[in-house]
mmCIF file of C-alpha atoms in Angstrom:
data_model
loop_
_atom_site.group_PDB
_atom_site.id
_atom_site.type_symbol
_atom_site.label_atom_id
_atom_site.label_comp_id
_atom_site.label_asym_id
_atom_site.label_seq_id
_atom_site.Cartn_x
_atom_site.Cartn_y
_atom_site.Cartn_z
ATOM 1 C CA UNK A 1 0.000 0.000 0.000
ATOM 2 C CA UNK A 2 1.508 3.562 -0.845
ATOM 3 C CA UNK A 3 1.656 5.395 2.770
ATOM 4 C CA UNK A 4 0.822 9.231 2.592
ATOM 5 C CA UNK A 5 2.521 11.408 5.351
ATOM 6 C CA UNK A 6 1.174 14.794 5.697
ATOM 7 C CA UNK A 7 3.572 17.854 7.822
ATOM 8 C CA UNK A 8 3.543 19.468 10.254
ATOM 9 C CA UNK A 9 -0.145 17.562 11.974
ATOM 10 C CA UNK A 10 -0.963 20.618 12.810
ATOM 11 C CA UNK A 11 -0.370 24.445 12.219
ATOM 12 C CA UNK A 12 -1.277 27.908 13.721
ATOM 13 C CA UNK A 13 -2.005 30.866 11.782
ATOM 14 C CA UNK A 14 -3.521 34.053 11.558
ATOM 15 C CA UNK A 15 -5.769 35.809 8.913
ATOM 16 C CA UNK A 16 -4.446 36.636 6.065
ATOM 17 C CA UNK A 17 -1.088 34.836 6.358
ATOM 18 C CA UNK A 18 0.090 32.699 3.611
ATOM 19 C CA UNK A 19 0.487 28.387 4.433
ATOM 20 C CA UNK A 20 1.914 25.504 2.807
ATOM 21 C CA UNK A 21 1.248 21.633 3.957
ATOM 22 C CA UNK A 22 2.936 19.442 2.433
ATOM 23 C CA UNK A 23 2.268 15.498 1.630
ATOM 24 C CA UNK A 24 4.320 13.052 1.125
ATOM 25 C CA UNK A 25 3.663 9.460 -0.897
ATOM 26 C CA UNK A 26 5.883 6.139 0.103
ATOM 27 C CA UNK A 27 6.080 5.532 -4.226
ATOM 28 C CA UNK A 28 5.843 7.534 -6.664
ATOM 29 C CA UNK A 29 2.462 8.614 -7.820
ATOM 30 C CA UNK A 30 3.082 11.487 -10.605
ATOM 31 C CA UNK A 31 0.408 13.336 -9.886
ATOM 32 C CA UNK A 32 -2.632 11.231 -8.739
ATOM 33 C CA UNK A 33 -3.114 13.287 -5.847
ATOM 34 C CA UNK A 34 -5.902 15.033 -4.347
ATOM 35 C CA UNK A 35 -6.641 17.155 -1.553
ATOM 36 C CA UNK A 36 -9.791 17.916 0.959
ATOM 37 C CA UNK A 37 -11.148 20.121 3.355
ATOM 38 C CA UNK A 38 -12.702 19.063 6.275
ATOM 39 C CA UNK A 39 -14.263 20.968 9.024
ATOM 40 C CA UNK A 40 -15.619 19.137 12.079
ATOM 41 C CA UNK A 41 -18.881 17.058 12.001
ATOM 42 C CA UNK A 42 -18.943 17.241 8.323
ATOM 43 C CA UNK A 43 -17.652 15.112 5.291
ATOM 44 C CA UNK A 44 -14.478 16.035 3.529
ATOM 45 C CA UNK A 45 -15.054 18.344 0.989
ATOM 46 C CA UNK A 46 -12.899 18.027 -2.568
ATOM 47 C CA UNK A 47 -10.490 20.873 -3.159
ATOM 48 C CA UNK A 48 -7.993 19.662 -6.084
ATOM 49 C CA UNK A 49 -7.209 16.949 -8.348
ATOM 50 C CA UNK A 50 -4.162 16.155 -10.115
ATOM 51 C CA UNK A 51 -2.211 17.700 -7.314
ATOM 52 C CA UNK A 52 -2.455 21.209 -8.829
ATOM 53 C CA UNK A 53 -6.195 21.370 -10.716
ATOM 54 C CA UNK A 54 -8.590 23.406 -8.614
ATOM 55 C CA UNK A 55 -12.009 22.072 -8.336
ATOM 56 C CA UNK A 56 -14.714 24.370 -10.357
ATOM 57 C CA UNK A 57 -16.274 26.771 -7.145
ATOM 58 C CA UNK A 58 -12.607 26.357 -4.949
ATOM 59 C CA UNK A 59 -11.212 30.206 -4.408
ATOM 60 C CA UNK A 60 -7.845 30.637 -6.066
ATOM 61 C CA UNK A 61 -6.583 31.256 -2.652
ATOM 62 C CA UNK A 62 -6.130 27.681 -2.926
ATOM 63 C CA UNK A 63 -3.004 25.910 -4.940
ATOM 64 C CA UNK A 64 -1.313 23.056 -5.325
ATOM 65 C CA UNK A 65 2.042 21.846 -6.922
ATOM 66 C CA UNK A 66 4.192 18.933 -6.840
ATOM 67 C CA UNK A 67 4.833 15.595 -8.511
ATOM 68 C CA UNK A 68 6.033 11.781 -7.554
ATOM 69 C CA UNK A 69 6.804 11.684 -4.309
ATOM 70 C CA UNK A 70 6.349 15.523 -3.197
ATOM 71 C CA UNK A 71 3.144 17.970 -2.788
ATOM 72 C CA UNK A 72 2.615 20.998 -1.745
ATOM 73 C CA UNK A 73 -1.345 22.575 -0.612
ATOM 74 C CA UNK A 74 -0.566 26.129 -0.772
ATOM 75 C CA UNK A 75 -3.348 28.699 0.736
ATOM 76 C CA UNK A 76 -2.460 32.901 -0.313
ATOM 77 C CA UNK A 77 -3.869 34.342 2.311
ATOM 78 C CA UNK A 78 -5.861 32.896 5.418
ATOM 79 C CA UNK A 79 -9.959 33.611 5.419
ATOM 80 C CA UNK A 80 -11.684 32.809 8.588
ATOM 81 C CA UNK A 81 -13.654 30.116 6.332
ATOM 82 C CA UNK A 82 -10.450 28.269 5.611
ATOM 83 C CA UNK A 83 -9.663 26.945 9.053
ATOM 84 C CA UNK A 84 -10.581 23.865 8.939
ATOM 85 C CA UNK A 85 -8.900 20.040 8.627
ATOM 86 C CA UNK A 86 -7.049 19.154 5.346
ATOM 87 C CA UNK A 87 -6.108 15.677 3.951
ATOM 88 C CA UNK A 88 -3.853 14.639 0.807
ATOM 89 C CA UNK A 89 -5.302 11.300 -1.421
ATOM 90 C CA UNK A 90 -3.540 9.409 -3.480
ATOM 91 C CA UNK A 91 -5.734 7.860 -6.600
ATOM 92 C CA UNK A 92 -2.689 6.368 -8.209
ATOM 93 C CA UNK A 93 -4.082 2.317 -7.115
ATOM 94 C CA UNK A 94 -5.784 1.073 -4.770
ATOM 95 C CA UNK A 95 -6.070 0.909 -1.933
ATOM 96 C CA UNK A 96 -6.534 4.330 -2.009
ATOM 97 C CA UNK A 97 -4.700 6.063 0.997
ATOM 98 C CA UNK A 98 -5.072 9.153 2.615
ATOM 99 C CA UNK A 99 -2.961 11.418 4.602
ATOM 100 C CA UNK A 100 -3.535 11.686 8.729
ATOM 101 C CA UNK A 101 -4.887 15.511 7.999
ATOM 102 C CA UNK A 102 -3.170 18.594 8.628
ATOM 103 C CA UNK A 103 -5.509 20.906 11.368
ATOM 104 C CA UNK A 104 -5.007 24.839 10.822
ATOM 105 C CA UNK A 105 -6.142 26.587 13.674
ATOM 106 C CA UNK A 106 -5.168 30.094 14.211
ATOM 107 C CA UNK B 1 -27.970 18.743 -6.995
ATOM 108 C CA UNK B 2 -25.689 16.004 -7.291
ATOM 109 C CA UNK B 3 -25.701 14.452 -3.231
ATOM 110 C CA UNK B 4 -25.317 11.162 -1.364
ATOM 111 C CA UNK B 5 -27.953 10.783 1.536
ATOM 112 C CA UNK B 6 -27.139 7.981 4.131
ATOM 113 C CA UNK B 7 -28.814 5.695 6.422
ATOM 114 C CA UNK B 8 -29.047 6.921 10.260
ATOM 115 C CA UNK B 9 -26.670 6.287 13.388
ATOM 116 C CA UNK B 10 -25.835 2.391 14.528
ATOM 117 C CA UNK B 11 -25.602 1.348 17.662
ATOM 118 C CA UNK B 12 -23.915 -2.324 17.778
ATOM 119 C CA UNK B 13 -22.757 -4.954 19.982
ATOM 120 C CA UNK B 14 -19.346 -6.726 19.239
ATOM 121 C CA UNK B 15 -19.892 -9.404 16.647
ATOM 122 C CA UNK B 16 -23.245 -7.972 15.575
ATOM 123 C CA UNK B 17 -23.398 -6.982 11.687
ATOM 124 C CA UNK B 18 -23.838 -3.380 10.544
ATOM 125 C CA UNK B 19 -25.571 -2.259 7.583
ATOM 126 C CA UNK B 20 -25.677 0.924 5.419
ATOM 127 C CA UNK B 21 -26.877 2.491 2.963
ATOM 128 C CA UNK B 22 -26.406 5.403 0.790
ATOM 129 C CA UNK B 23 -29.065 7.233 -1.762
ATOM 130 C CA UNK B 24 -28.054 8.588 -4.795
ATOM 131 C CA UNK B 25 -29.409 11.678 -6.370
ATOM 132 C CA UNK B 26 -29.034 14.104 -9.002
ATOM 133 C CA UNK B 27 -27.006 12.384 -11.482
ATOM 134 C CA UNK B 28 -26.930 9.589 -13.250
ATOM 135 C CA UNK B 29 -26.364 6.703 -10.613
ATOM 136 C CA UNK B 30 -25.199 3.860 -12.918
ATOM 137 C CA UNK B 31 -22.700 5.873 -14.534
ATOM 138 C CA UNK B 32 -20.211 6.176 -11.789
ATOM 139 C CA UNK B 33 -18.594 3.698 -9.206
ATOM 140 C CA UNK B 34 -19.266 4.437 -5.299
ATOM 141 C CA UNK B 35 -16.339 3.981 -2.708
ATOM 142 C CA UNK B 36 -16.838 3.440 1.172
ATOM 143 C CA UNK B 37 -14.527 5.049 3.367
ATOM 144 C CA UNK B 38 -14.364 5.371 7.239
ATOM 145 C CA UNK B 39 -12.993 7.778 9.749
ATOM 146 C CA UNK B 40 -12.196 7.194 13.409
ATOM 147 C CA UNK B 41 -12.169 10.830 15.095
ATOM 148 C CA UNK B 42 -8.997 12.352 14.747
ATOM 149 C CA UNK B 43 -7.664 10.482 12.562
ATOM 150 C CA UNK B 44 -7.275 9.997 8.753
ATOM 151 C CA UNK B 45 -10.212 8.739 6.336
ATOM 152 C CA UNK B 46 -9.909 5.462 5.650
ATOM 153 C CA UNK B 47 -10.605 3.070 2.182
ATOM 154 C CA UNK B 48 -13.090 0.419 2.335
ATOM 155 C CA UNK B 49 -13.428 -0.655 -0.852
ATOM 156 C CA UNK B 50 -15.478 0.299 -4.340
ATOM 157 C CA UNK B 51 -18.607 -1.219 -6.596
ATOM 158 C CA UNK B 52 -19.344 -0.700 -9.943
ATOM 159 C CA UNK B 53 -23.149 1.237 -9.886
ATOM 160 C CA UNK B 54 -23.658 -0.337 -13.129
ATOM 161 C CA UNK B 55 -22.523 -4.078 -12.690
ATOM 162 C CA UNK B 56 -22.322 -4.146 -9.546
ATOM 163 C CA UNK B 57 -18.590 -5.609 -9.101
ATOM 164 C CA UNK B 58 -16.883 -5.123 -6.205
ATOM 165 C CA UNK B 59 -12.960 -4.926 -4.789
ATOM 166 C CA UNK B 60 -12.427 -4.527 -1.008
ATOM 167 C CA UNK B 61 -9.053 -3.362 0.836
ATOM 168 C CA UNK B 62 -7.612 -6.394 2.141
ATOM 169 C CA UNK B 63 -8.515 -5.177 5.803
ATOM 170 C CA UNK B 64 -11.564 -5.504 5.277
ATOM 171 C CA UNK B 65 -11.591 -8.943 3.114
ATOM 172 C CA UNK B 66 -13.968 -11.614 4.310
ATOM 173 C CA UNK B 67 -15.989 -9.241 6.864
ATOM 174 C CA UNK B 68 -17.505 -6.910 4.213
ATOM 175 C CA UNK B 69 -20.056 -7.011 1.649
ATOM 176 C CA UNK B 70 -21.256 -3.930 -0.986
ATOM 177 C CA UNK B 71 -24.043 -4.042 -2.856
ATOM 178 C CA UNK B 72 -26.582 -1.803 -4.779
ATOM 179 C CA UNK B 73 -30.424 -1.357 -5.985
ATOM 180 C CA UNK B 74 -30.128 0.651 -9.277
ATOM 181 C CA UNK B 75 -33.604 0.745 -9.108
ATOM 182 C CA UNK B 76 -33.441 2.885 -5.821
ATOM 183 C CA UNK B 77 -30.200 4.320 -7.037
ATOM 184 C CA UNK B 78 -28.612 2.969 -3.566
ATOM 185 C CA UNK B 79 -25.599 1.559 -2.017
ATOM 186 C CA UNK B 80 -25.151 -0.657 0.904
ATOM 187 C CA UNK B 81 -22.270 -1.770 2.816
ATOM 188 C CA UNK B 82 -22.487 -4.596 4.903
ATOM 189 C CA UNK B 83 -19.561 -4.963 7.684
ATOM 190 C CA UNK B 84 -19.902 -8.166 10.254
ATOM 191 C CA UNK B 85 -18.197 -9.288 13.001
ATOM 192 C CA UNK B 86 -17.971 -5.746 14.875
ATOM 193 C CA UNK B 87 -15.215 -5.237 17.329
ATOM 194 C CA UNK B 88 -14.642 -1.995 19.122
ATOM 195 C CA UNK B 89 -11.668 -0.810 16.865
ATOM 196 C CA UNK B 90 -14.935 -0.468 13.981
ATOM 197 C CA UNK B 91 -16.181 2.538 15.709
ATOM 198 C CA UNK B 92 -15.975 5.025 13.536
ATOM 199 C CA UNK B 93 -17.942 7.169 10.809
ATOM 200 C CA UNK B 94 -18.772 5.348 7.659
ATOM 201 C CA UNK B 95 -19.148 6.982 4.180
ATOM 202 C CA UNK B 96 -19.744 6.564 1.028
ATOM 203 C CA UNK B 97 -18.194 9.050 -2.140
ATOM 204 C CA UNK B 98 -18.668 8.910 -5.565
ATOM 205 C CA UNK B 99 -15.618 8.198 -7.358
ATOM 206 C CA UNK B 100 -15.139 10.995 -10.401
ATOM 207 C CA UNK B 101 -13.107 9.935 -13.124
ATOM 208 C CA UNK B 102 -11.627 12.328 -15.703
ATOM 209 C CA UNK B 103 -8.972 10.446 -17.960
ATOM 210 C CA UNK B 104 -6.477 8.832 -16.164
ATOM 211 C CA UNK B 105 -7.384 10.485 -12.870
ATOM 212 C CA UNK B 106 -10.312 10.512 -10.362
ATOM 213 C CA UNK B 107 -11.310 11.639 -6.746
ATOM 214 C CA UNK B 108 -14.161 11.746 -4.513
ATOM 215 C CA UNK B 109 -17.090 13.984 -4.684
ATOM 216 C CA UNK B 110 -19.540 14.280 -3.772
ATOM 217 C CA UNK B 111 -19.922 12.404 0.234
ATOM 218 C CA UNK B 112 -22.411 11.104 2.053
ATOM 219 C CA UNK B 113 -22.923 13.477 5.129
ATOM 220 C CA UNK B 114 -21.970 9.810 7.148
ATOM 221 C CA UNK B 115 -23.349 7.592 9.524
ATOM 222 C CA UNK B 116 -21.636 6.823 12.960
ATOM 223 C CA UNK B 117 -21.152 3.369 14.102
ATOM 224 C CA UNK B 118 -20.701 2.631 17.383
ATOM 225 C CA UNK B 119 -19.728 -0.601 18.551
ATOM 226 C CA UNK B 120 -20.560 -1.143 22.326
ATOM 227 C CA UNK B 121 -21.457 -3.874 24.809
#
């Protein structure tokens, strides 16, 4: 199974700063990688696909680069909305495997 | 709108059977597969395993092998998943996400709002 390791677990902030979380796959997965939102007591919510596409409706606050073993979820500048729980996916094979979530709290 | 509705909260006792379903809506149901994932609190989601809408094949993560069953009703446009043999560790909040596939790639949206299992005695 491919192992996806998400830093740091979790990360303080303010509004308006700018964040990066990175991910981290145990094989190389080019770029079958997605990422999620998730704020408590609700399901995740898809952000991007192909580790840098941003889902139709996802502000372009939101980015996301990298490719084989290496991704980046980059957010410009904090909104209050955007604190919140965020996991990495890989869809390269399955089992699909997801990160253990990176929680931004400010 | 495209949305996944599931079945309510479970309260079980170890070795009981759980099952669950999940409504499709708003799209064509047979034209997609549907994954199960879970999520203990606090921790990262977790992949069950996936069924074809349309034939109605299925391929479960080892884990799970021998302990769960998926099915669906394309006439109700539902999905069930059927785990037995409950032990504590299978508390957790079940849910099901339609897989999206756009050429070689593919994620999960939308999700089932989930359904909590506990497992109790």
């Amino acid at each position: 199974d491919i192992q996806m390791t998400q830093s740091p677990s979790s990360l303080s902030a303010s509004v308006g700063d700018r964040v990066s979380i990175t991910c981290r796959a145990s094989h190389p997965i080019t770029t079958y990688l997605n990422w999620y939102q998730q704020k408590p007591g609700k399901a995740p919510k898809f952000l991007i696909y192909a580790a840098s596409s941003l889902q139709s409706g996802v502000p372009s606050r939101f980015s996301g680069s990298g490719s084989g073993t290496d991704f980046t979820l980059t957010i410009s500048s904090l909104q209050p909305e955007d604190f919140a729980t965020y996991y990495c996916q890989q869809s390269y094979n399955t089992p699909y495997t997801f990160g253990q979530g990176t929680k931004l709290e400010i | 709108q495209e949305q996944l509705v599931q079945s309510g909260a479970e309260v079980k006792k170890p070795g009981a059977s759980v099952k669950i379903s999940c409504k499709a809506s708003g799209y064509t149901f047979t034209s997609y597969y549907m994954h199960w994932v879970r999520q203990v609190p606090g921790q990262g989601p977790e992949w069950m395993g996936i069924i074809s809408s349309s034939a109605g094949t299925t391929s479960y993560a080892q884990k799970f092998q021998g302990r769960i069953t998926m099915a669906r009703d394309t006439s109700t446009s539902t999905v069930y998943m059927e785990l037995s043999s409950l032990r504590s560790e299978d508390t957790a909040l079940y849910y099901c996400a339609r897989e999206v596939v756009v050429g070689a790639t593919s994620w999960f949206d939308p999700w089932g709002q989930g359904t909590l299992v506990t497992v109790s005695s």
